[in-house]
Amino acid sequence: MTRKSLRYAVLAAITTALALTVAFPGSPVRSAPHRSAVAAPTRIMPLGDSITAGPGCWRALLWNQLRSAGYSAIDFVGSASDGGSCNYGFSYDGDHEGHGGYSAVGIADNNQLPPWLSAARPDVVVMHLGTNDLWGGWQSMDTILAAFTKLVGQMRANNPSMRILVSQIIPHHGCATCPADTVTLNNRIPGWAAGLSTAQSPIVVVDQWTGFDAATDTGDGVHPNDSGFRKMADRFHPALARVLGGTVPSTPTPSATPSPSPSTPPPGNGRCTATYRTVSQWSGGFQGEVSVRNDTTAATTAWTATVSLGGGQQVSQAWNATTTQAGTTVTARNVGWNGGLAPGGSTSFGFLASATGGNPAPTVSCTVS
């Protein structure tokens, strides 16, 4: 037998012996290490200012809602933590990227987001930013939205498939110009998002404005109290759940039914019906909304609504209508795109107004042509 043949024979004998040893009855059989097929959790970064940071209990409620709905593979991430300070009787992940006093423009100008992203490595960003950008009314909406755009670019540079939830922010009554500027910013966010959203990295707009009452849902006109946190979580939950499930909402998806101030709709005039609700009110002012419904059997080309104020209120801004005020009477006419109403169709317009003393609900009426 040659030396090479002898080497092969020895190796064969050793292999046979090992095989017999492993297969011998009563001998422990060790299987190969099992590689877990469980997917890594989705990393979610809550990003914002003090409304997110302190105490920011909408995050705790949102975490609990997601877990209760079966989304167990989630991980809230960020360089800050609230230490479990929201005492709702359940545990939650308190990590976040909320920073009191920070603005979108400041974060963008100082390039503060990239290192936060590098450390946290999020798959999803849940953003409520813009409140601090509105203080004093000195910053333009174009500047704020340019900052939003830069932040989105930084998110995508960190993760090209980043999914981004952007809030239409809650009412802001911290300064004289803040309520109106909040409305302006919120009205611009959906168009901004639509122009920047992509299939790979969608931007989902979450309506945190509608139905949020600064008088009852905040402690100071800016920061949410418990009812405000619950409303915020209720709005974020369905949008985030659908993103986690792979379906991206195409429009803002409010989940909670707004709680408008009660008003009694006046009878229709045979041609249309106008109804009013108080969306939000605060010391010295309020936001109202009027809906106009076409009660005819033909499509309209135009409508006019009359709002009769009874408490010395003065309208300072309106949207989705052009308005004029003479004494206690406000006349609102459709803008170019919402004058045509199908039979039974309706539209609405909103306005901000000052109020002194009481704030009685106005009476409203309408005509169509």
JSON list of N, CA and C in Angstrom, two decimals, residues 177-245:
[
{"chain": "A", "resi": 177, "resn": "THR", "atom": "N", "xyz": [-49.61, 85.72, 16.70]},
{"chain": "A", "resi": 177, "resn": "THR", "atom": "CA", "xyz": [-49.67, 85.29, 15.30]},
{"chain": "A", "resi": 177, "resn": "THR", "atom": "C", "xyz": [-49.68, 83.77, 15.14]},
{"chain": "A", "resi": 178, "resn": "CYS", "atom": "N", "xyz": [-49.46, 83.06, 16.23]},
{"chain": "A", "resi": 178, "resn": "CYS", "atom": "CA", "xyz": [-49.29, 81.60, 16.14]},
{"chain": "A", "resi": 178, "resn": "CYS", "atom": "C", "xyz": [-50.52, 80.85, 15.64]},
{"chain": "A", "resi": 179, "resn": "PRO", "atom": "N", "xyz": [-51.74, 81.17, 16.12]},
{"chain": "A", "resi": 179, "resn": "PRO", "atom": "CA", "xyz": [-52.90, 80.41, 15.62]},
{"chain": "A", "resi": 179, "resn": "PRO", "atom": "C", "xyz": [-53.06, 80.47, 14.11]},
{"chain": "A", "resi": 180, "resn": "ALA", "atom": "N", "xyz": [-52.98, 81.67, 13.55]},
{"chain": "A", "resi": 180, "resn": "ALA", "atom": "CA", "xyz": [-53.15, 81.81, 12.11]},
{"chain": "A", "resi": 180, "resn": "ALA", "atom": "C", "xyz": [-51.99, 81.16, 11.36]},
{"chain": "A", "resi": 181, "resn": "ASP", "atom": "N", "xyz": [-50.78, 81.31, 11.86]},
{"chain": "A", "resi": 181, "resn": "ASP", "atom": "CA", "xyz": [-49.62, 80.72, 11.18]},
{"chain": "A", "resi": 181, "resn": "ASP", "atom": "C", "xyz": [-49.67, 79.20, 11.22]},
{"chain": "A", "resi": 182, "resn": "THR", "atom": "N", "xyz": [-50.22, 78.65, 12.30]},
{"chain": "A", "resi": 182, "resn": "THR", "atom": "CA", "xyz": [-50.36, 77.19, 12.36]},
{"chain": "A", "resi": 182, "resn": "THR", "atom": "C", "xyz": [-51.30, 76.70, 11.26]},
{"chain": "A", "resi": 183, "resn": "VAL", "atom": "N", "xyz": [-52.39, 77.41, 11.06]},
{"chain": "A", "resi": 183, "resn": "VAL", "atom": "CA", "xyz": [-53.32, 77.04, 9.99]},
{"chain": "A", "resi": 183, "resn": "VAL", "atom": "C", "xyz": [-52.62, 77.12, 8.63]},
{"chain": "A", "resi": 184, "resn": "THR", "atom": "N", "xyz": [-51.86, 78.18, 8.41]},
{"chain": "A", "resi": 184, "resn": "THR", "atom": "CA", "xyz": [-51.17, 78.33, 7.13]},
{"chain": "A", "resi": 184, "resn": "THR", "atom": "C", "xyz": [-50.17, 77.20, 6.90]},
{"chain": "A", "resi": 185, "resn": "LEU", "atom": "N", "xyz": [-49.37, 76.89, 7.92]},
{"chain": "A", "resi": 185, "resn": "LEU", "atom": "CA", "xyz": [-48.40, 75.80, 7.78]},
{"chain": "A", "resi": 185, "resn": "LEU", "atom": "C", "xyz": [-49.11, 74.48, 7.52]},
{"chain": "A", "resi": 186, "resn": "ASN", "atom": "N", "xyz": [-50.14, 74.18, 8.30]},
{"chain": "A", "resi": 186, "resn": "ASN", "atom": "CA", "xyz": [-50.84, 72.92, 8.14]},
{"chain": "A", "resi": 186, "resn": "ASN", "atom": "C", "xyz": [-51.49, 72.79, 6.77]},
{"chain": "A", "resi": 187, "resn": "ASN", "atom": "N", "xyz": [-51.99, 73.91, 6.23]},
{"chain": "A", "resi": 187, "resn": "ASN", "atom": "CA", "xyz": [-52.60, 73.86, 4.90]},
{"chain": "A", "resi": 187, "resn": "ASN", "atom": "C", "xyz": [-51.57, 73.59, 3.80]},
{"chain": "A", "resi": 188, "resn": "ARG", "atom": "N", "xyz": [-50.33, 73.94, 4.05]},
{"chain": "A", "resi": 188, "resn": "ARG", "atom": "CA", "xyz": [-49.29, 73.75, 3.03]},
{"chain": "A", "resi": 188, "resn": "ARG", "atom": "C", "xyz": [-48.63, 72.37, 3.11]},
{"chain": "A", "resi": 189, "resn": "ILE", "atom": "N", "xyz": [-48.71, 71.72, 4.25]},
{"chain": "A", "resi": 189, "resn": "ILE", "atom": "CA", "xyz": [-47.98, 70.46, 4.42]},
{"chain": "A", "resi": 189, "resn": "ILE", "atom": "C", "xyz": [-48.44, 69.36, 3.45]},
{"chain": "A", "resi": 190, "resn": "PRO", "atom": "N", "xyz": [-49.75, 69.13, 3.22]},
{"chain": "A", "resi": 190, "resn": "PRO", "atom": "CA", "xyz": [-50.11, 68.04, 2.30]},
{"chain": "A", "resi": 190, "resn": "PRO", "atom": "C", "xyz": [-49.54, 68.22, 0.90]},
{"chain": "A", "resi": 191, "resn": "GLY", "atom": "N", "xyz": [-49.58, 69.42, 0.34]},
{"chain": "A", "resi": 191, "resn": "GLY", "atom": "CA", "xyz": [-49.02, 69.65, -0.99]},
{"chain": "A", "resi": 191, "resn": "GLY", "atom": "C", "xyz": [-47.52, 69.47, -1.01]},
{"chain": "A", "resi": 192, "resn": "TRP", "atom": "N", "xyz": [-46.85, 69.96, 0.04]},
{"chain": "A", "resi": 192, "resn": "TRP", "atom": "CA", "xyz": [-45.40, 69.75, 0.15]},
{"chain": "A", "resi": 192, "resn": "TRP", "atom": "C", "xyz": [-45.07, 68.27, 0.18]},
{"chain": "A", "resi": 193, "resn": "ALA", "atom": "N", "xyz": [-45.81, 67.51, 1.00]},
{"chain": "A", "resi": 193, "resn": "ALA", "atom": "CA", "xyz": [-45.53, 66.07, 1.13]},
{"chain": "A", "resi": 193, "resn": "ALA", "atom": "C", "xyz": [-45.78, 65.33, -0.19]},
{"chain": "A", "resi": 194, "resn": "ALA", "atom": "N", "xyz": [-46.86, 65.68, -0.87]},
{"chain": "A", "resi": 194, "resn": "ALA", "atom": "CA", "xyz": [-47.18, 65.00, -2.14]},
{"chain": "A", "resi": 194, "resn": "ALA", "atom": "C", "xyz": [-46.08, 65.21, -3.17]},
{"chain": "A", "resi": 195, "resn": "GLY", "atom": "N", "xyz": [-45.47, 66.38, -3.15]},
{"chain": "A", "resi": 195, "resn": "GLY", "atom": "CA", "xyz": [-44.40, 66.65, -4.12]},
{"chain": "A", "resi": 195, "resn": "GLY", "atom": "C", "xyz": [-43.10, 65.98, -3.81]},
{"chain": "A", "resi": 196, "resn": "LEU", "atom": "N", "xyz": [-42.93, 65.50, -2.58]},
{"chain": "A", "resi": 196, "resn": "LEU", "atom": "CA", "xyz": [-41.65, 64.93, -2.16]},
{"chain": "A", "resi": 196, "resn": "LEU", "atom": "C", "xyz": [-41.73, 63.43, -1.89]},
{"chain": "A", "resi": 197, "resn": "SER", "atom": "N", "xyz": [-42.93, 62.90, -1.75]},
{"chain": "A", "resi": 197, "resn": "SER", "atom": "CA", "xyz": [-43.11, 61.49, -1.44]},
{"chain": "A", "resi": 197, "resn": "SER", "atom": "C", "xyz": [-42.69, 60.62, -2.62]},
{"chain": "A", "resi": 198, "resn": "THR", "atom": "N", "xyz": [-42.11, 59.46, -2.34]},
{"chain": "A", "resi": 198, "resn": "THR", "atom": "CA", "xyz": [-41.74, 58.50, -3.37]},
{"chain": "A", "resi": 198, "resn": "THR", "atom": "C", "xyz": [-42.24, 57.12, -2.96]},
{"chain": "A", "resi": 199, "resn": "ALA", "atom": "N", "xyz": [-42.27, 56.21, -3.93]},
{"chain": "A", "resi": 199, "resn": "ALA", "atom": "CA", "xyz": [-42.70, 54.85, -3.62]},
{"chain": "A", "resi": 199, "resn": "ALA", "atom": "C", "xyz": [-41.73, 54.18, -2.65]},
{"chain": "A", "resi": 200, "resn": "GLN", "atom": "N", "xyz": [-40.44, 54.45, -2.82]},
{"chain": "A", "resi": 200, "resn": "GLN", "atom": "CA", "xyz": [-39.45, 53.82, -1.95]},
{"chain": "A", "resi": 200, "resn": "GLN", "atom": "C", "xyz": [-39.43, 54.44, -0.57]},
{"chain": "A", "resi": 201, "resn": "SER", "atom": "N", "xyz": [-39.66, 55.75, -0.50]},
{"chain": "A", "resi": 201, "resn": "SER", "atom": "CA", "xyz": [-39.62, 56.46, 0.77]},
{"chain": "A", "resi": 201, "resn": "SER", "atom": "C", "xyz": [-40.85, 57.37, 0.87]},
{"chain": "A", "resi": 202, "resn": "PRO", "atom": "N", "xyz": [-42.01, 56.77, 1.22]},
{"chain": "A", "resi": 202, "resn": "PRO", "atom": "CA", "xyz": [-43.25, 57.56, 1.24]},
{"chain": "A", "resi": 202, "resn": "PRO", "atom": "C", "xyz": [-43.30, 58.51, 2.42]},
{"chain": "A", "resi": 203, "resn": "ILE", "atom": "N", "xyz": [-43.97, 59.64, 2.21]},
{"chain": "A", "resi": 203, "resn": "ILE", "atom": "CA", "xyz": [-44.26, 60.59, 3.28]},
{"chain": "A", "resi": 203, "resn": "ILE", "atom": "C", "xyz": [-45.76, 60.54, 3.53]},
{"chain": "A", "resi": 204, "resn": "VAL", "atom": "N", "xyz": [-46.14, 60.23, 4.74]},
{"chain": "A", "resi": 204, "resn": "VAL", "atom": "CA", "xyz": [-47.55, 60.13, 5.12]},
{"chain": "A", "resi": 204, "resn": "VAL", "atom": "C", "xyz": [-47.88, 61.32, 6.01]},
{"chain": "A", "resi": 205, "resn": "VAL", "atom": "N", "xyz": [-48.90, 62.08, 5.65]},
{"chain": "A", "resi": 205, "resn": "VAL", "atom": "CA", "xyz": [-49.33, 63.23, 6.44]},
{"chain": "A", "resi": 205, "resn": "VAL", "atom": "C", "xyz": [-50.38, 62.78, 7.45]},
{"chain": "A", "resi": 206, "resn": "VAL", "atom": "N", "xyz": [-50.15, 63.13, 8.72]},
{"chain": "A", "resi": 206, "resn": "VAL", "atom": "CA", "xyz": [-51.07, 62.76, 9.80]},
{"chain": "A", "resi": 206, "resn": "VAL", "atom": "C", "xyz": [-51.72, 64.04, 10.32]},
{"chain": "A", "resi": 207, "resn": "ASP", "atom": "N", "xyz": [-53.03, 64.10, 10.28]},
{"chain": "A", "resi": 207, "resn": "ASP", "atom": "CA", "xyz": [-53.77, 65.29, 10.71]},
{"chain": "A", "resi": 207, "resn": "ASP", "atom": "C", "xyz": [-53.88, 65.31, 12.23]},
{"chain": "A", "resi": 208, "resn": "GLN", "atom": "N", "xyz": [-53.03, 66.09, 12.88]},
{"chain": "A", "resi": 208, "resn": "GLN", "atom": "CA", "xyz": [-53.10, 66.26, 14.33]},
{"chain": "A", "resi": 208, "resn": "GLN", "atom": "C", "xyz": [-53.87, 67.54, 14.70]},
{"chain": "A", "resi": 209, "resn": "TRP", "atom": "N", "xyz": [-54.41, 68.24, 13.72]},
{"chain": "A", "resi": 209, "resn": "TRP", "atom": "CA", "xyz": [-55.08, 69.51, 13.96]},
{"chain": "A", "resi": 209, "resn": "TRP", "atom": "C", "xyz": [-56.57, 69.34, 14.21]},
{"chain": "A", "resi": 210, "resn": "THR", "atom": "N", "xyz": [-57.25, 68.66, 13.29]},
{"chain": "A", "resi": 210, "resn": "THR", "atom": "CA", "xyz": [-58.70, 68.58, 13.33]},
{"chain": "A", "resi": 210, "resn": "THR", "atom": "C", "xyz": [-59.18, 67.93, 14.62]},
{"chain": "A", "resi": 211, "resn": "GLY", "atom": "N", "xyz": [-60.09, 68.60, 15.31]},
{"chain": "A", "resi": 211, "resn": "GLY", "atom": "CA", "xyz": [-60.66, 68.05, 16.53]},
{"chain": "A", "resi": 211, "resn": "GLY", "atom": "C", "xyz": [-59.83, 68.24, 17.77]},
{"chain": "A", "resi": 212, "resn": "PHE", "atom": "N", "xyz": [-58.67, 68.87, 17.64]},
{"chain": "A", "resi": 212, "resn": "PHE", "atom": "CA", "xyz": [-57.81, 69.13, 18.81]},
{"chain": "A", "resi": 212, "resn": "PHE", "atom": "C", "xyz": [-58.13, 70.53, 19.32]},
{"chain": "A", "resi": 213, "resn": "ASP", "atom": "N", "xyz": [-58.57, 70.62, 20.56]},
{"chain": "A", "resi": 213, "resn": "ASP", "atom": "CA", "xyz": [-59.01, 71.88, 21.15]},
{"chain": "A", "resi": 213, "resn": "ASP", "atom": "C", "xyz": [-57.95, 72.36, 22.14]},
{"chain": "A", "resi": 214, "resn": "ALA", "atom": "N", "xyz": [-57.30, 73.47, 21.81]},
{"chain": "A", "resi": 214, "resn": "ALA", "atom": "CA", "xyz": [-56.23, 73.97, 22.67]},
{"chain": "A", "resi": 214, "resn": "ALA", "atom": "C", "xyz": [-56.74, 74.36, 24.05]},
{"chain": "A", "resi": 215, "resn": "ALA", "atom": "N", "xyz": [-58.03, 74.69, 24.15]},
{"chain": "A", "resi": 215, "resn": "ALA", "atom": "CA", "xyz": [-58.58, 75.09, 25.44]},
{"chain": "A", "resi": 215, "resn": "ALA", "atom": "C", "xyz": [-58.72, 73.91, 26.40]},
{"chain": "A", "resi": 216, "resn": "THR", "atom": "N", "xyz": [-59.03, 72.74, 25.86]},
{"chain": "A", "resi": 216, "resn": "THR", "atom": "CA", "xyz": [-59.25, 71.57, 26.72]},
{"chain": "A", "resi": 216, "resn": "THR", "atom": "C", "xyz": [-58.19, 70.49, 26.58]},
{"chain": "A", "resi": 217, "resn": "ASP", "atom": "N", "xyz": [-57.42, 70.52, 25.48]},
{"chain": "A", "resi": 217, "resn": "ASP", "atom": "CA", "xyz": [-56.45, 69.45, 25.22]},
{"chain": "A", "resi": 217, "resn": "ASP", "atom": "C", "xyz": [-55.00, 69.87, 25.47]},
{"chain": "A", "resi": 218, "resn": "THR", "atom": "N", "xyz": [-54.79, 71.09, 25.95]},
{"chain": "A", "resi": 218, "resn": "THR", "atom": "CA", "xyz": [-53.46, 71.53, 26.37]},
{"chain": "A", "resi": 218, "resn": "THR", "atom": "C", "xyz": [-53.57, 72.16, 27.75]},
{"chain": "A", "resi": 219, "resn": "GLY", "atom": "N", "xyz": [-52.44, 72.29, 28.41]},
{"chain": "A", "resi": 219, "resn": "GLY", "atom": "CA", "xyz": [-52.42, 72.96, 29.70]},
{"chain": "A", "resi": 219, "resn": "GLY", "atom": "C", "xyz": [-52.06, 74.42, 29.60]},
{"chain": "A", "resi": 220, "resn": "ASP", "atom": "N", "xyz": [-51.49, 74.82, 28.46]},
{"chain": "A", "resi": 220, "resn": "ASP", "atom": "CA", "xyz": [-51.00, 76.20, 28.33]},
{"chain": "A", "resi": 220, "resn": "ASP", "atom": "C", "xyz": [-51.21, 76.78, 26.94]},
{"chain": "A", "resi": 221, "resn": "GLY", "atom": "N", "xyz": [-52.03, 76.14, 26.13]},
{"chain": "A", "resi": 221, "resn": "GLY", "atom": "CA", "xyz": [-52.25, 76.59, 24.77]},
{"chain": "A", "resi": 221, "resn": "GLY", "atom": "C", "xyz": [-51.26, 76.05, 23.78]},
{"chain": "A", "resi": 222, "resn": "VAL", "atom": "N", "xyz": [-50.26, 75.30, 24.27]},
{"chain": "A", "resi": 222, "resn": "VAL", "atom": "CA", "xyz": [-49.21, 74.76, 23.40]},
{"chain": "A", "resi": 222, "resn": "VAL", "atom": "C", "xyz": [-48.97, 73.27, 23.67]},
{"chain": "A", "resi": 223, "resn": "HIS", "atom": "N", "xyz": [-48.76, 72.91, 24.94]},
{"chain": "A", "resi": 223, "resn": "HIS", "atom": "CA", "xyz": [-48.35, 71.55, 25.29]},
{"chain": "A", "resi": 223, "resn": "HIS", "atom": "C", "xyz": [-49.55, 70.70, 25.69]},
{"chain": "A", "resi": 224, "resn": "PRO", "atom": "N", "xyz": [-49.68, 69.50, 25.12]},
{"chain": "A", "resi": 224, "resn": "PRO", "atom": "CA", "xyz": [-50.85, 68.66, 25.40]},
{"chain": "A", "resi": 224, "resn": "PRO", "atom": "C", "xyz": [-50.93, 68.25, 26.86]},
{"chain": "A", "resi": 225, "resn": "ASN", "atom": "N", "xyz": [-52.17, 68.11, 27.34]},
{"chain": "A", "resi": 225, "resn": "ASN", "atom": "CA", "xyz": [-52.42, 67.44, 28.60]},
{"chain": "A", "resi": 225, "resn": "ASN", "atom": "C", "xyz": [-52.81, 66.00, 28.27]},
{"chain": "A", "resi": 226, "resn": "ASP", "atom": "N", "xyz": [-53.37, 65.28, 29.23]},
{"chain": "A", "resi": 226, "resn": "ASP", "atom": "CA", "xyz": [-53.65, 63.86, 28.99]},
{"chain": "A", "resi": 226, "resn": "ASP", "atom": "C", "xyz": [-54.63, 63.66, 27.84]},
{"chain": "A", "resi": 227, "resn": "SER", "atom": "N", "xyz": [-55.70, 64.46, 27.79]},
{"chain": "A", "resi": 227, "resn": "SER", "atom": "CA", "xyz": [-56.65, 64.29, 26.68]},
{"chain": "A", "resi": 227, "resn": "SER", "atom": "C", "xyz": [-55.99, 64.60, 25.35]},
{"chain": "A", "resi": 228, "resn": "GLY", "atom": "N", "xyz": [-55.07, 65.59, 25.34]},
{"chain": "A", "resi": 228, "resn": "GLY", "atom": "CA", "xyz": [-54.35, 65.91, 24.11]},
{"chain": "A", "resi": 228, "resn": "GLY", "atom": "C", "xyz": [-53.43, 64.78, 23.68]},
{"chain": "A", "resi": 229, "resn": "PHE", "atom": "N", "xyz": [-52.71, 64.18, 24.64]},
{"chain": "A", "resi": 229, "resn": "PHE", "atom": "CA", "xyz": [-51.83, 63.06, 24.31]},
{"chain": "A", "resi": 229, "resn": "PHE", "atom": "C", "xyz": [-52.64, 61.90, 23.73]},
{"chain": "A", "resi": 230, "resn": "ARG", "atom": "N", "xyz": [-53.80, 61.67, 24.30]},
{"chain": "A", "resi": 230, "resn": "ARG", "atom": "CA", "xyz": [-54.63, 60.56, 23.81]},
{"chain": "A", "resi": 230, "resn": "ARG", "atom": "C", "xyz": [-55.11, 60.82, 22.38]},
{"chain": "A", "resi": 231, "resn": "LYS", "atom": "N", "xyz": [-55.47, 62.06, 22.08]},
{"chain": "A", "resi": 231, "resn": "LYS", "atom": "CA", "xyz": [-55.87, 62.39, 20.72]},
{"chain": "A", "resi": 231, "resn": "LYS", "atom": "C", "xyz": [-54.70, 62.22, 19.75]},
{"chain": "A", "resi": 232, "resn": "MET", "atom": "N", "xyz": [-53.50, 62.64, 20.16]},
{"chain": "A", "resi": 232, "resn": "MET", "atom": "CA", "xyz": [-52.35, 62.49, 19.28]},
{"chain": "A", "resi": 232, "resn": "MET", "atom": "C", "xyz": [-52.06, 61.02, 18.99]},
{"chain": "A", "resi": 233, "resn": "ALA", "atom": "N", "xyz": [-52.09, 60.19, 20.03]},
{"chain": "A", "resi": 233, "resn": "ALA", "atom": "CA", "xyz": [-51.84, 58.75, 19.83]},
{"chain": "A", "resi": 233, "resn": "ALA", "atom": "C", "xyz": [-52.90, 58.15, 18.92]},
{"chain": "A", "resi": 234, "resn": "ASP", "atom": "N", "xyz": [-54.16, 58.56, 19.11]},
{"chain": "A", "resi": 234, "resn": "ASP", "atom": "CA", "xyz": [-55.23, 58.03, 18.28]},
{"chain": "A", "resi": 234, "resn": "ASP", "atom": "C", "xyz": [-55.07, 58.39, 16.82]},
{"chain": "A", "resi": 235, "resn": "ARG", "atom": "N", "xyz": [-54.44, 59.53, 16.54]},
{"chain": "A", "resi": 235, "resn": "ARG", "atom": "CA", "xyz": [-54.21, 59.92, 15.15]},
{"chain": "A", "resi": 235, "resn": "ARG", "atom": "C", "xyz": [-52.99, 59.20, 14.55]},
{"chain": "A", "resi": 236, "resn": "PHE", "atom": "N", "xyz": [-51.93, 59.08, 15.34]},
{"chain": "A", "resi": 236, "resn": "PHE", "atom": "CA", "xyz": [-50.73, 58.43, 14.83]},
{"chain": "A", "resi": 236, "resn": "PHE", "atom": "C", "xyz": [-50.94, 56.92, 14.62]},
{"chain": "A", "resi": 237, "resn": "HIS", "atom": "N", "xyz": [-51.74, 56.31, 15.49]},
{"chain": "A", "resi": 237, "resn": "HIS", "atom": "CA", "xyz": [-51.83, 54.86, 15.48]},
{"chain": "A", "resi": 237, "resn": "HIS", "atom": "C", "xyz": [-52.26, 54.26, 14.15]},
{"chain": "A", "resi": 238, "resn": "PRO", "atom": "N", "xyz": [-53.41, 54.67, 13.55]},
{"chain": "A", "resi": 238, "resn": "PRO", "atom": "CA", "xyz": [-53.79, 54.00, 12.30]},
{"chain": "A", "resi": 238, "resn": "PRO", "atom": "C", "xyz": [-52.82, 54.24, 11.16]},
{"chain": "A", "resi": 239, "resn": "ALA", "atom": "N", "xyz": [-52.25, 55.44, 11.09]},
{"chain": "A", "resi": 239, "resn": "ALA", "atom": "CA", "xyz": [-51.29, 55.72, 10.02]},
{"chain": "A", "resi": 239, "resn": "ALA", "atom": "C", "xyz": [-50.03, 54.88, 10.18]},
{"chain": "A", "resi": 240, "resn": "LEU", "atom": "N", "xyz": [-49.51, 54.81, 11.41]},
{"chain": "A", "resi": 240, "resn": "LEU", "atom": "CA", "xyz": [-48.29, 54.04, 11.64]},
{"chain": "A", "resi": 240, "resn": "LEU", "atom": "C", "xyz": [-48.55, 52.55, 11.49]},
{"chain": "A", "resi": 241, "resn": "ALA", "atom": "N", "xyz": [-49.71, 52.08, 11.94]},
{"chain": "A", "resi": 241, "resn": "ALA", "atom": "CA", "xyz": [-50.03, 50.66, 11.81]},
{"chain": "A", "resi": 241, "resn": "ALA", "atom": "C", "xyz": [-50.09, 50.26, 10.34]},
{"chain": "A", "resi": 242, "resn": "ARG", "atom": "N", "xyz": [-50.66, 51.13, 9.51]},
{"chain": "A", "resi": 242, "resn": "ARG", "atom": "CA", "xyz": [-50.73, 50.80, 8.08]},
{"chain": "A", "resi": 242, "resn": "ARG", "atom": "C", "xyz": [-49.35, 50.83, 7.43]},
{"chain": "A", "resi": 243, "resn": "VAL", "atom": "N", "xyz": [-48.49, 51.74, 7.86]},
{"chain": "A", "resi": 243, "resn": "VAL", "atom": "CA", "xyz": [-47.12, 51.75, 7.35]},
{"chain": "A", "resi": 243, "resn": "VAL", "atom": "C", "xyz": [-46.38, 50.48, 7.76]},
{"chain": "A", "resi": 244, "resn": "LEU", "atom": "N", "xyz": [-46.55, 50.07, 9.01]},
{"chain": "A", "resi": 244, "resn": "LEU", "atom": "CA", "xyz": [-45.90, 48.85, 9.47]},
{"chain": "A", "resi": 244, "resn": "LEU", "atom": "C", "xyz": [-46.44, 47.63, 8.74]},
{"chain": "A", "resi": 245, "resn": "GLY", "atom": "N", "xyz": [-47.71, 47.72, 8.33]},
{"chain": "A", "resi": 245, "resn": "GLY", "atom": "CA", "xyz": [-48.31, 46.60, 7.61]},
{"chain": "A", "resi": 245, "resn": "GLY", "atom": "C", "xyz": [-48.04, 46.62, 6.13]}
]
